[in-house]
PDB file of C-alpha atoms in Angstrom:
ATOM      1  CA  MET A 729      -0.037   0.154   0.083  1.00 41.00           C
ATOM      2  CA  ASP A 730       1.322   3.501  -0.856  1.00 44.00           C
ATOM      3  CA  SER A 731       2.143   5.788   1.917  1.00 45.00           C
ATOM      4  CA  SER A 732       0.180   9.021   1.886  1.00 47.00           C
ATOM      5  CA  SER A 733       1.428  12.270   3.436  1.00 47.00           C
ATOM      6  CA  LEU A 734      -0.188  15.584   4.464  1.00 47.00           C
ATOM      7  CA  CYS A 735       1.916  18.515   4.780  1.00 47.00           C
ATOM      8  CA  LEU A 736       1.433  22.120   5.810  1.00 46.00           C
ATOM      9  CA  LEU A 737       4.012  24.692   5.258  1.00 48.00           C
ATOM     10  CA  PHE A 738       4.673  27.876   7.201  1.00 47.00           C
ATOM     11  CA  LEU A 739       7.165  30.435   5.928  1.00 49.00           C
ATOM     12  CA  THR A 740       8.766  33.411   7.572  1.00 47.00           C
ATOM     13  CA  LEU A 741      11.289  35.642   5.689  1.00 48.00           C
ATOM     14  CA  CYS A 742      13.954  37.865   7.189  1.00 48.00           C
ATOM     15  CA  SER A 743      14.056  40.135   4.239  1.00 47.00           C
ATOM     16  CA  ALA A 744      16.987  42.312   5.410  1.00 49.00           C
ATOM     17  CA  ASP A 745      19.545  39.700   4.563  1.00 62.00           C
ATOM     18  CA  ALA A 746      17.321  37.444   2.506  1.00 67.00           C
ATOM     19  CA  PHE A 747      17.775  34.536   4.924  1.00 76.00           C
ATOM     20  CA  MET A 748      14.799  32.264   5.085  1.00 86.00           C
ATOM     21  CA  GLU A 749      13.423  30.264   8.038  1.00 88.00           C
ATOM     22  CA  TYR A 750      10.476  28.015   7.866  1.00 91.00           C
ATOM     23  CA  ALA A 751       8.773  25.066   9.586  1.00 93.00           C
ATOM     24  CA  VAL A 752       7.010  21.986   8.313  1.00 93.00           C
ATOM     25  CA  ASP A 753       4.351  19.902   9.842  1.00 93.00           C
ATOM     26  CA  ARG A 754       3.842  16.535   8.271  1.00 92.00           C
ATOM     27  CA  CYS A 755       2.028  13.386   8.998  1.00 90.00           C
ATOM     28  CA  GLU A 756       3.098  10.117   7.326  1.00 89.00           C
ATOM     29  CA  PHE A 757       0.433   7.318   7.439  1.00 84.00           C
ATOM     30  CA  ASN A 758      -0.989   4.150   5.776  1.00 80.00           C
ATOM     31  CA  SER A 759      -4.386   4.322   7.573  1.00 74.00           C
ATOM     32  CA  SER A 760      -6.508   6.543   9.845  1.00 70.00           C
ATOM     33  CA  ASP A 761      -5.470   4.463  12.788  1.00 73.00           C
ATOM     34  CA  LEU A 762      -3.582   6.741  15.198  1.00 71.00           C
ATOM     35  CA  THR A 763      -0.883   4.007  15.731  1.00 81.00           C
ATOM     36  CA  ASP A 764      -0.047   3.982  12.118  1.00 83.00           C
ATOM     37  CA  ILE A 765       0.592   7.820  12.026  1.00 88.00           C
ATOM     38  CA  GLU A 766       3.914   9.457  12.353  1.00 93.00           C
ATOM     39  CA  TYR A 767       3.908  13.214  13.100  1.00 95.00           C
ATOM     40  CA  ILE A 768       7.169  14.978  12.086  1.00 96.00           C
ATOM     41  CA  TYR A 769       7.846  18.787  12.758  1.00 96.00           C
ATOM     42  CA  SER A 770      10.902  20.094  11.083  1.00 97.00           C
ATOM     43  CA  MET A 771      12.448  23.540  11.101  1.00 96.00           C
ATOM     44  CA  TYR A 772      14.818  24.855   8.319  1.00 95.00           C
ATOM     45  CA  TYR A 773      17.159  27.685   7.919  1.00 92.00           C
ATOM     46  CA  ASN A 774      18.236  28.509   4.336  1.00 89.00           C
ATOM     47  CA  ARG A 775      16.930  25.084   3.071  1.00 89.00           C
ATOM     48  CA  LYS A 776      18.829  23.184   5.738  1.00 94.00           C
ATOM     49  CA  GLU A 777      16.939  21.259   8.304  1.00 96.00           C
ATOM     50  CA  TYR A 778      18.404  22.069  11.754  1.00 98.00           C
ATOM     51  CA  ILE A 779      16.000  20.371  14.210  1.00 98.00           C
ATOM     52  CA  ARG A 780      12.985  17.823  13.921  1.00 98.00           C
ATOM     53  CA  PHE A 781      10.618  16.367  16.368  1.00 98.00           C
ATOM     54  CA  SER A 782       9.329  12.987  15.444  1.00 97.00           C
ATOM     55  CA  SER A 783       6.363  11.315  17.265  1.00 95.00           C
ATOM     56  CA  SER A 784       8.015   7.952  16.787  1.00 94.00           C
ATOM     57  CA  LEU A 785      11.082   9.229  18.945  1.00 96.00           C
ATOM     58  CA  GLY A 786       8.858  11.436  21.186  1.00 96.00           C
ATOM     59  CA  LYS A 787      11.658  14.056  21.297  1.00 97.00           C
ATOM     60  CA  TYR A 788      13.516  16.604  19.314  1.00 98.00           C
ATOM     61  CA  VAL A 789      16.797  15.829  17.437  1.00 98.00           C
ATOM     62  CA  GLY A 790      19.174  18.524  16.200  1.00 98.00           C
ATOM     63  CA  TYR A 791      21.141  18.447  12.953  1.00 98.00           C
ATOM     64  CA  THR A 792      23.406  21.427  13.377  1.00 97.00           C
ATOM     65  CA  GLU A 793      25.047  22.983  16.405  1.00 97.00           C
ATOM     66  CA  TYR A 794      22.234  25.531  16.868  1.00 96.00           C
ATOM     67  CA  GLY A 795      19.631  22.553  16.359  1.00 97.00           C
ATOM     68  CA  VAL A 796      21.373  20.371  18.986  1.00 98.00           C
ATOM     69  CA  MET A 797      21.395  23.124  21.512  1.00 98.00           C
ATOM     70  CA  ASN A 798      17.641  23.820  20.935  1.00 97.00           C
ATOM     71  CA  ALA A 799      16.717  20.126  20.961  1.00 98.00           C
ATOM     72  CA  GLU A 800      18.377  19.730  24.392  1.00 98.00           C
ATOM     73  CA  ARG A 801      16.414  22.817  25.739  1.00 98.00           C
ATOM     74  CA  PHE A 802      12.988  21.609  24.212  1.00 98.00           C
ATOM     75  CA  ASN A 803      13.520  18.087  25.475  1.00 98.00           C
ATOM     76  CA  LYS A 804      14.101  19.237  29.073  1.00 98.00           C
ATOM     77  CA  ASP A 805      10.713  21.169  28.979  1.00 97.00           C
ATOM     78  CA  PRO A 806       7.830  18.827  29.506  1.00 97.00           C
ATOM     79  CA  SER A 807       5.285  21.492  28.410  1.00 97.00           C
ATOM     80  CA  ILE A 808       6.972  21.846  25.002  1.00 96.00           C
ATOM     81  CA  LEU A 809       7.239  18.079  24.485  1.00 97.00           C
ATOM     82  CA  SER A 810       3.640  17.345  25.541  1.00 96.00           C
ATOM     83  CA  ALA A 811       2.250  20.172  23.189  1.00 96.00           C
ATOM     84  CA  ARG A 812       4.340  18.748  20.226  1.00 96.00           C
ATOM     85  CA  LYS A 813       3.231  15.097  21.085  1.00 95.00           C
ATOM     86  CA  ALA A 814      -0.303  16.289  21.108  1.00 95.00           C
ATOM     87  CA  GLU A 815      -0.103  17.300  17.505  1.00 93.00           C
ATOM     88  CA  LYS A 816      -0.315  13.918  16.310  1.00 91.00           C
ATOM     89  CA  GLU A 817      -3.871  13.624  17.356  1.00 89.00           C
ATOM     90  CA  ARG A 818      -4.867  17.279  17.045  1.00 91.00           C
ATOM     91  CA  TYR A 819      -3.345  17.969  13.681  1.00 90.00           C
ATOM     92  CA  CYS A 820      -2.831  14.504  12.022  1.00 89.00           C
ATOM     93  CA  LYS A 821      -5.723  12.512  13.075  1.00 86.00           C
ATOM     94  CA  HIS A 822      -8.074  15.405  12.446  1.00 85.00           C
ATOM     95  CA  ASN A 823      -6.908  16.065   8.818  1.00 85.00           C
ATOM     96  CA  ILE A 824      -6.412  12.451   7.922  1.00 83.00           C
ATOM     97  CA  ASP A 825      -9.990  11.710   8.993  1.00 81.00           C
ATOM     98  CA  ILE A 826     -11.041  14.377   6.622  1.00 83.00           C
ATOM     99  CA  ASP A 827      -8.978  13.078   3.734  1.00 78.00           C
ATOM    100  CA  TYR A 828     -10.363   9.518   4.249  1.00 74.00           C
ATOM    101  CA  GLN A 829     -13.890  10.776   4.422  1.00 78.00           C
ATOM    102  CA  THR A 830     -13.452  12.792   1.083  1.00 80.00           C
ATOM    103  CA  ALA A 831     -11.815   9.897  -0.617  1.00 74.00           C
ATOM    104  CA  LEU A 832     -14.561   7.456   0.439  1.00 70.00           C
ATOM    105  CA  SER A 833     -17.369   9.840  -0.640  1.00 77.00           C
ATOM    106  CA  LYS A 834     -15.631  10.137  -4.004  1.00 74.00           C
ATOM    107  CA  SER A 835     -15.434   6.355  -4.658  1.00 65.00           C
TER     108      SER A 835
END
């Protein structure tokens, strides 16, 4: 079965020096069952991913010095972690259910 994915992109631009930072929320899934869904939140700076939260790991991982520093800080804060973990159900489950209902109504 093919994997589907849902993606929402937020862009912010610092126009003074033309640097770009953006975050991507995405849900990877094979069914609408919450156990089959992985929620991934990534932050990028100038097209380079520097930090990621994965619901499979349940924590942030940094890919640059700046990302590692922030991952350590975020992972020590239970309120940040619990809010990000809740996105799997709030963001993914909600939108995937809508997608499945739309697909079923068209078939």
